PDB file of C-alpha atoms in Angstrom:
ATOM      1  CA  UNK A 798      22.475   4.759  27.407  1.00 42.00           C
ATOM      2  CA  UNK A 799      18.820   4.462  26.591  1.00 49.00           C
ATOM      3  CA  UNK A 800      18.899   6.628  23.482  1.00 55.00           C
ATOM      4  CA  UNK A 801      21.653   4.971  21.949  1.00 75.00           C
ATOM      5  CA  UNK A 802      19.160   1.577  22.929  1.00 82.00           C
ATOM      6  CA  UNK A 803      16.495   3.324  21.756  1.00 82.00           C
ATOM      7  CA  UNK A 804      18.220   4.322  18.166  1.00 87.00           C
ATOM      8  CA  UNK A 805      19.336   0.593  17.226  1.00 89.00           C
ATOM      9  CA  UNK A 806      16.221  -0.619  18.526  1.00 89.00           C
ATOM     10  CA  UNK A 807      14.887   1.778  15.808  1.00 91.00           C
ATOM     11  CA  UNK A 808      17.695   0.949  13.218  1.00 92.00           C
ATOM     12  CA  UNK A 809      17.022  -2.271  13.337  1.00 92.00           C
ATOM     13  CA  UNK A 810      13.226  -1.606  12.765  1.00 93.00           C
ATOM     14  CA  UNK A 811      14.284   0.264   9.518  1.00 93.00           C
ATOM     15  CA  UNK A 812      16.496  -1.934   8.376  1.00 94.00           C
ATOM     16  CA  UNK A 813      14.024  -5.115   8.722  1.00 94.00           C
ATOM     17  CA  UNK A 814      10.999  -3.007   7.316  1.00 94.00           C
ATOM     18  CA  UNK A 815      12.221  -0.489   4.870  1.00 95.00           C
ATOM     19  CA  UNK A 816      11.569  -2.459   1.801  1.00 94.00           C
ATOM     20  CA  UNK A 817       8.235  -3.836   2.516  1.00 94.00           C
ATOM     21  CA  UNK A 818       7.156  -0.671   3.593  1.00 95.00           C
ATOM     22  CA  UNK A 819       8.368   0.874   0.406  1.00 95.00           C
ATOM     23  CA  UNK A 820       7.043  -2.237  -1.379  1.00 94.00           C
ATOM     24  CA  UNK A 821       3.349  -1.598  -0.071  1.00 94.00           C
ATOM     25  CA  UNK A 822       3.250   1.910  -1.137  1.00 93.00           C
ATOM     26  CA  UNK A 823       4.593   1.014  -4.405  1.00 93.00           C
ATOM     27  CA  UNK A 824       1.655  -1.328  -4.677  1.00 91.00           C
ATOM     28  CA  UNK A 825      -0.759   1.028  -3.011  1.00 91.00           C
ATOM     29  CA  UNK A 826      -0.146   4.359  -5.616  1.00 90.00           C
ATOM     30  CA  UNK A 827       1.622   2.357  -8.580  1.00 88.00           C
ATOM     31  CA  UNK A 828       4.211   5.181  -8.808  1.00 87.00           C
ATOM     32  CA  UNK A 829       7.625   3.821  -7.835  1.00 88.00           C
ATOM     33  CA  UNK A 830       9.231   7.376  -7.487  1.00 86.00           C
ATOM     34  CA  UNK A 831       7.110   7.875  -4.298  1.00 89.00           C
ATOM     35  CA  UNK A 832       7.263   4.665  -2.848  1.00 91.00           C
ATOM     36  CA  UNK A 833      10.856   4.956  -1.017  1.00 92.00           C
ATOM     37  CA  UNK A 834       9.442   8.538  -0.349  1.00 93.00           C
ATOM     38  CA  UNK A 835       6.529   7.055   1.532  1.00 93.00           C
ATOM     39  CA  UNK A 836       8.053   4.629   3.273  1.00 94.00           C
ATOM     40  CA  UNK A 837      10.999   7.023   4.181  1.00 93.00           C
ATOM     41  CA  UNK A 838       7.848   9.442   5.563  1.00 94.00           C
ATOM     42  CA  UNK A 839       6.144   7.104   7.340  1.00 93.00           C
ATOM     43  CA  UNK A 840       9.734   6.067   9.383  1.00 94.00           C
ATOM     44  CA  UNK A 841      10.019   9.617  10.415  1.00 93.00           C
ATOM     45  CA  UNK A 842       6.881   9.371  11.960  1.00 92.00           C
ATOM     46  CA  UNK A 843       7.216   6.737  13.538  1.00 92.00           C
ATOM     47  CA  UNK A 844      10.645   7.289  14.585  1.00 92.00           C
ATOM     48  CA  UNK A 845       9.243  10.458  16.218  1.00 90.00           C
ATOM     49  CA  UNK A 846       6.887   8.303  18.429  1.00 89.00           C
ATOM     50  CA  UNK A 847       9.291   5.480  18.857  1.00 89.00           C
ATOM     51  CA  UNK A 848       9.498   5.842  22.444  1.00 84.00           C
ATOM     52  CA  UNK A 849       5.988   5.321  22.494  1.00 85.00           C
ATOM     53  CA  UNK A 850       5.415   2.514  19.486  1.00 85.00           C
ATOM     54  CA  UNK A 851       8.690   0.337  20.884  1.00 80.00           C
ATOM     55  CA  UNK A 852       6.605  -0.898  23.402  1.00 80.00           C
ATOM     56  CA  UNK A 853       3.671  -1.810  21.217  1.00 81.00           C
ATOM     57  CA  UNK A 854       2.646  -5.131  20.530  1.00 82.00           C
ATOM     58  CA  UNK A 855       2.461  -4.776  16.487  1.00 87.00           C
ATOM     59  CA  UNK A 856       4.794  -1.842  15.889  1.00 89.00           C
ATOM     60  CA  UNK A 857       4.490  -3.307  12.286  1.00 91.00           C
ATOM     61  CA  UNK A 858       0.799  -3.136  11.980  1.00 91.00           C
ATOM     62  CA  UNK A 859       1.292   1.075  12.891  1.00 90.00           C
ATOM     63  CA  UNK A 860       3.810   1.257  10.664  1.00 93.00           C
ATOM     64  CA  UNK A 861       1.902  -0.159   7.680  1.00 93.00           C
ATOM     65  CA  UNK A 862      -1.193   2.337   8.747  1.00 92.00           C
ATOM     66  CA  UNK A 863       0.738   4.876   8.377  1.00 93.00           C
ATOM     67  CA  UNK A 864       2.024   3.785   4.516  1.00 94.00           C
ATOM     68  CA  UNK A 865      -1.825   3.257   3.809  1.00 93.00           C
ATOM     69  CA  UNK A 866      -2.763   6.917   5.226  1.00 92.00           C
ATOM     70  CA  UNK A 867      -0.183   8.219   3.349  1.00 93.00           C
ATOM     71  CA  UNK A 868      -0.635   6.694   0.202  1.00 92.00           C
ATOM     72  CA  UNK A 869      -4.412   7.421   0.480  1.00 90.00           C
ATOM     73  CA  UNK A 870      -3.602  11.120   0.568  1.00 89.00           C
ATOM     74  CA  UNK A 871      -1.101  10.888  -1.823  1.00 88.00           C
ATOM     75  CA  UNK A 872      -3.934   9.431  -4.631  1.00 85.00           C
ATOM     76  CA  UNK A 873      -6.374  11.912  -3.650  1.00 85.00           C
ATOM     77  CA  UNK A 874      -3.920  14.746  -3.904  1.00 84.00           C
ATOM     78  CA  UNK A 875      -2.975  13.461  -7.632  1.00 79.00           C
ATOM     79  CA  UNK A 876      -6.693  12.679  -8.707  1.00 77.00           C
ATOM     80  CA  UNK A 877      -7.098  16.115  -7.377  1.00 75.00           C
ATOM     81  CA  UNK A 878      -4.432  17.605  -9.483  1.00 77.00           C
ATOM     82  CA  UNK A 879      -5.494  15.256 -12.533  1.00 74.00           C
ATOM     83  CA  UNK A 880      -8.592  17.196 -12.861  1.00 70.00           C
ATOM     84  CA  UNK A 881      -7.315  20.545 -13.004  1.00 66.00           C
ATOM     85  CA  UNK A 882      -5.140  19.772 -15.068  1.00 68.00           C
ATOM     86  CA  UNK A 883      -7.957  18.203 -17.622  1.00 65.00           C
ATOM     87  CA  UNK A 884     -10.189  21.518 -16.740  1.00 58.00           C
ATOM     88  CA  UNK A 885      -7.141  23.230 -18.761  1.00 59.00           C
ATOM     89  CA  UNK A 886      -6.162  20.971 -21.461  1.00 58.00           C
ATOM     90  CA  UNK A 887      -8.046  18.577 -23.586  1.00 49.00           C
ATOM     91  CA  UNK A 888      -6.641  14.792 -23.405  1.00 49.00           C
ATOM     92  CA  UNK A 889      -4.236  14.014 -25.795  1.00 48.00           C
ATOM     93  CA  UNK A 890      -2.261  11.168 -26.445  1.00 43.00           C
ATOM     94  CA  UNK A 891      -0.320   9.995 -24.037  1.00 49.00           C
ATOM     95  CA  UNK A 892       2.351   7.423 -24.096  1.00 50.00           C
ATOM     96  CA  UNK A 893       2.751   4.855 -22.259  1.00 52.00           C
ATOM     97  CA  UNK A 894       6.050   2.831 -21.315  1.00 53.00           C
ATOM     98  CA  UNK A 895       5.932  -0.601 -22.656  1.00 50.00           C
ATOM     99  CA  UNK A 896       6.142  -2.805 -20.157  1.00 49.00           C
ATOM    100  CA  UNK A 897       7.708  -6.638 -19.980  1.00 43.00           C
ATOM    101  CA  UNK A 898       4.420  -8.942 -19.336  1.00 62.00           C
ATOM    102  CA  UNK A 899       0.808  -7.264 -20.589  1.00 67.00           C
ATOM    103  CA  UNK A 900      -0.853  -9.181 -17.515  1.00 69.00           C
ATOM    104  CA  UNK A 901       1.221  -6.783 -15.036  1.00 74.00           C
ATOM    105  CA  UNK A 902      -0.622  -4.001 -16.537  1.00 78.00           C
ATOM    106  CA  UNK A 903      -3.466  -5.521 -17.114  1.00 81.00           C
ATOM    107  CA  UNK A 904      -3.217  -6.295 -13.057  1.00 84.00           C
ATOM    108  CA  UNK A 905      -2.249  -3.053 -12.203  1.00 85.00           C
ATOM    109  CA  UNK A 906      -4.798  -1.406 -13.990  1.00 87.00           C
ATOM    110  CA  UNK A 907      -7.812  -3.740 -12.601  1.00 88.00           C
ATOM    111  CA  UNK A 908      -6.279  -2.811  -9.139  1.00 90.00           C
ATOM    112  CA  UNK A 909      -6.265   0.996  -9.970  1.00 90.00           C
ATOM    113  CA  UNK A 910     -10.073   1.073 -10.635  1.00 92.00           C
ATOM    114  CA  UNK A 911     -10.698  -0.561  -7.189  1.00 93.00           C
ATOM    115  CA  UNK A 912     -11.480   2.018  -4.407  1.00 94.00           C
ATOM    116  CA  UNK A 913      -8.365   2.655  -2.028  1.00 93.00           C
ATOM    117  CA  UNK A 914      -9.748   0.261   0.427  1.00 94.00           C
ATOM    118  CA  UNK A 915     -10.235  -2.859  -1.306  1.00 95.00           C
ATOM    119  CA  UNK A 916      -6.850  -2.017  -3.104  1.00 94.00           C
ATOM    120  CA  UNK A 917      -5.174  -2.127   0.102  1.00 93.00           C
ATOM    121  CA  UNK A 918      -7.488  -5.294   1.828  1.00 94.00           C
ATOM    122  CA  UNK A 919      -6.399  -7.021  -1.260  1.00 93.00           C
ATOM    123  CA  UNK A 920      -2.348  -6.393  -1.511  1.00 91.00           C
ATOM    124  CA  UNK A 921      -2.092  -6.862   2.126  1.00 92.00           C
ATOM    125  CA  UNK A 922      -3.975 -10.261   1.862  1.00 92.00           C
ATOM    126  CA  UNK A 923      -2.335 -11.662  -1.209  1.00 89.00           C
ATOM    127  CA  UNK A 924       0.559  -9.401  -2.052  1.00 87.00           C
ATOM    128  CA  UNK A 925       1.733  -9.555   1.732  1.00 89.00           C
ATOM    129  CA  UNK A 926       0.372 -12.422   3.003  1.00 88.00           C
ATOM    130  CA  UNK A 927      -1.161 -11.197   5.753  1.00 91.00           C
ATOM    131  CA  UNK A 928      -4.150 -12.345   7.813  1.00 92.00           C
ATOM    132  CA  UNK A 929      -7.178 -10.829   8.349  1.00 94.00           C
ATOM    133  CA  UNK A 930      -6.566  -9.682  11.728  1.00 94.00           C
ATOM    134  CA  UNK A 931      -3.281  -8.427  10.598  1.00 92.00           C
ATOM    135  CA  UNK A 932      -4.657  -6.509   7.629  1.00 93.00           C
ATOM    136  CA  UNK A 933      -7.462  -5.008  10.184  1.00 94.00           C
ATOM    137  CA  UNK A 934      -4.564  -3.756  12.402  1.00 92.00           C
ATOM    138  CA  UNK A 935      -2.311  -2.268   9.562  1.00 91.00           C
ATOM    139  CA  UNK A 936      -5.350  -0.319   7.988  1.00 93.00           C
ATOM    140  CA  UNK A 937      -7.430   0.282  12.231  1.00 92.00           C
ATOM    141  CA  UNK A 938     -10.650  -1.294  10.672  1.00 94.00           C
ATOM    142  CA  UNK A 939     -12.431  -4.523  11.962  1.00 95.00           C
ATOM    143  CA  UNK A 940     -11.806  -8.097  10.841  1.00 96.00           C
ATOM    144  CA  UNK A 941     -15.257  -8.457   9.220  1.00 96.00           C
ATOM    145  CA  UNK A 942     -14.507  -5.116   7.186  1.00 96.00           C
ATOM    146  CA  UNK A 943     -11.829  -6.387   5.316  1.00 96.00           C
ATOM    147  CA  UNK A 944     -13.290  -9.897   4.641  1.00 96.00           C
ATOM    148  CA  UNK A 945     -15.757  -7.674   3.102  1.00 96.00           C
ATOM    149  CA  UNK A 946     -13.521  -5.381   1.129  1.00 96.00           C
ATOM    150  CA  UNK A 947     -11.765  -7.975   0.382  1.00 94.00           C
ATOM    151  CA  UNK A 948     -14.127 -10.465  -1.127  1.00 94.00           C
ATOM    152  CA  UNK A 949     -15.644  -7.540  -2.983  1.00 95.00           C
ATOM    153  CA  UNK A 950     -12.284  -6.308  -4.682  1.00 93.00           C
ATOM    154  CA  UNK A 951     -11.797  -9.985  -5.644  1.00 92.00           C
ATOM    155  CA  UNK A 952     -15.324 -10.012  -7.129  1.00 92.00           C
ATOM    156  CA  UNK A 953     -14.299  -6.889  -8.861  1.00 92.00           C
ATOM    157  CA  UNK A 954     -11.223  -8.205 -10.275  1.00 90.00           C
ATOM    158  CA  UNK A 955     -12.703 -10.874 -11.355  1.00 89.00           C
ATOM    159  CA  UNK A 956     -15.143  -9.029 -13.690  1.00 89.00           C
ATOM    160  CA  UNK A 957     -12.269  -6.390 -14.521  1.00 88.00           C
ATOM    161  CA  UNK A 958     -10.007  -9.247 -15.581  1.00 85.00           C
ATOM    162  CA  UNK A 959     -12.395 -12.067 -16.584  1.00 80.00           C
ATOM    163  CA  UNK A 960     -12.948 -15.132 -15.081  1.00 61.00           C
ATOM    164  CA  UNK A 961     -10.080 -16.628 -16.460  1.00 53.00           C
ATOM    165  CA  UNK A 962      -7.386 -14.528 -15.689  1.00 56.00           C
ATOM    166  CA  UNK A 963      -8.655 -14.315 -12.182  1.00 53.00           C
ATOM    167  CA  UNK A 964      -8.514 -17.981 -11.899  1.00 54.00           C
ATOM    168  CA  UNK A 965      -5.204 -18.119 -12.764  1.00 56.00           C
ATOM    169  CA  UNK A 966      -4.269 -15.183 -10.220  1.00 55.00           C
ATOM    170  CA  UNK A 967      -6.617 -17.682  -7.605  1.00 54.00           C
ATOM    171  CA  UNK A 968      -4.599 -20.583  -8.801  1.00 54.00           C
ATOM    172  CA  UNK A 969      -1.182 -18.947  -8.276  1.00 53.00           C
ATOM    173  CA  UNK A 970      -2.619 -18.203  -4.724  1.00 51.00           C
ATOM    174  CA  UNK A 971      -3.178 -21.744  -3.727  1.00 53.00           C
ATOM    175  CA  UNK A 972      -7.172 -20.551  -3.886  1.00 48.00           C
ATOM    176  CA  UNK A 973      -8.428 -23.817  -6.009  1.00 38.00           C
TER     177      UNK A 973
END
């Protein structure tokens, strides 16, 4: 019975994963709508090449690669349509939904103007937790890459937000 093995093996991937994997892309495109959608993508994928991934050593690390690759295209494809839709009409205003705490927005826009890599070197890091090497494998760069990406999206941050409210975000961290 290997493919009924082979499908809880996979279920139980899924079911441990799911929301993390939904929570990353969430954090990666700021659009809630698409993160389950993302997530739910990227499972298909690998649930297509689960015969293959099962026996890998980080499963987890492909997984979240695939989130990030998604996500990535999913940005470009709306900064794409963003501009054509600007080419047509002029910028009005545009409301906004008020949200609970003006620091999550104030977050979530610092992390908006960062470039897709830091953004993602930086929620895997502090958002996730994860180490260095860990971030590396989720996003296939080296270790010393996302030291760098990340220590320049922190920098970045820090002037976006001021030095204050970065301290704070380094003192909820443990960082001091």
């Amino acid at each position: 019975m290997l493919l009924d093995d082979t499908s809880a093996e996979f279920h139980d991937f899924f079911e441990r994963h799911y929301a993390g994997l939904a929570r990353f892309s969430f954090l990666l495109t700021g659009e809630p709508d698409a993160a389950d959608d993302l997530a739910a993508d990227a499972l298909v994928a690998l649930w297509q090449r689960w015969d293959r991934l099962r026996a890998a050593e980080h499963p987890l690390a492909y997984a979240r690669g695939v989130v990030a690759n998604l996500a990535r295209e999913r940005v470009r494809s709306a900064t794409r349509e963003r501009r054509r839709i600007a080419l047509f009409w002029s910028p009005g205003s545009q409301q906004q939904r008020s949200p609970d705490v003006a620091a999550v927005v104030d977050v979530r826009a610092a992390l908006d103007r960062l470039s897709f890599g830091k953004r993602a070197c930086v929620i895997l890091r502090h958002a996730f937790d994860l180490s260095e090497k860990d971030t590396a494998q989720a996003l296939g760069i080296s270790v010393g890459a996302v030291k760098s990406q990340t220590s320049k999206a922190l920098a970045e941050l820090e002037r976006l937000l001021g030095a204050r409210a970065a301290g704070d975000l380094a003192a909820e961290r443990g960082d001091r």
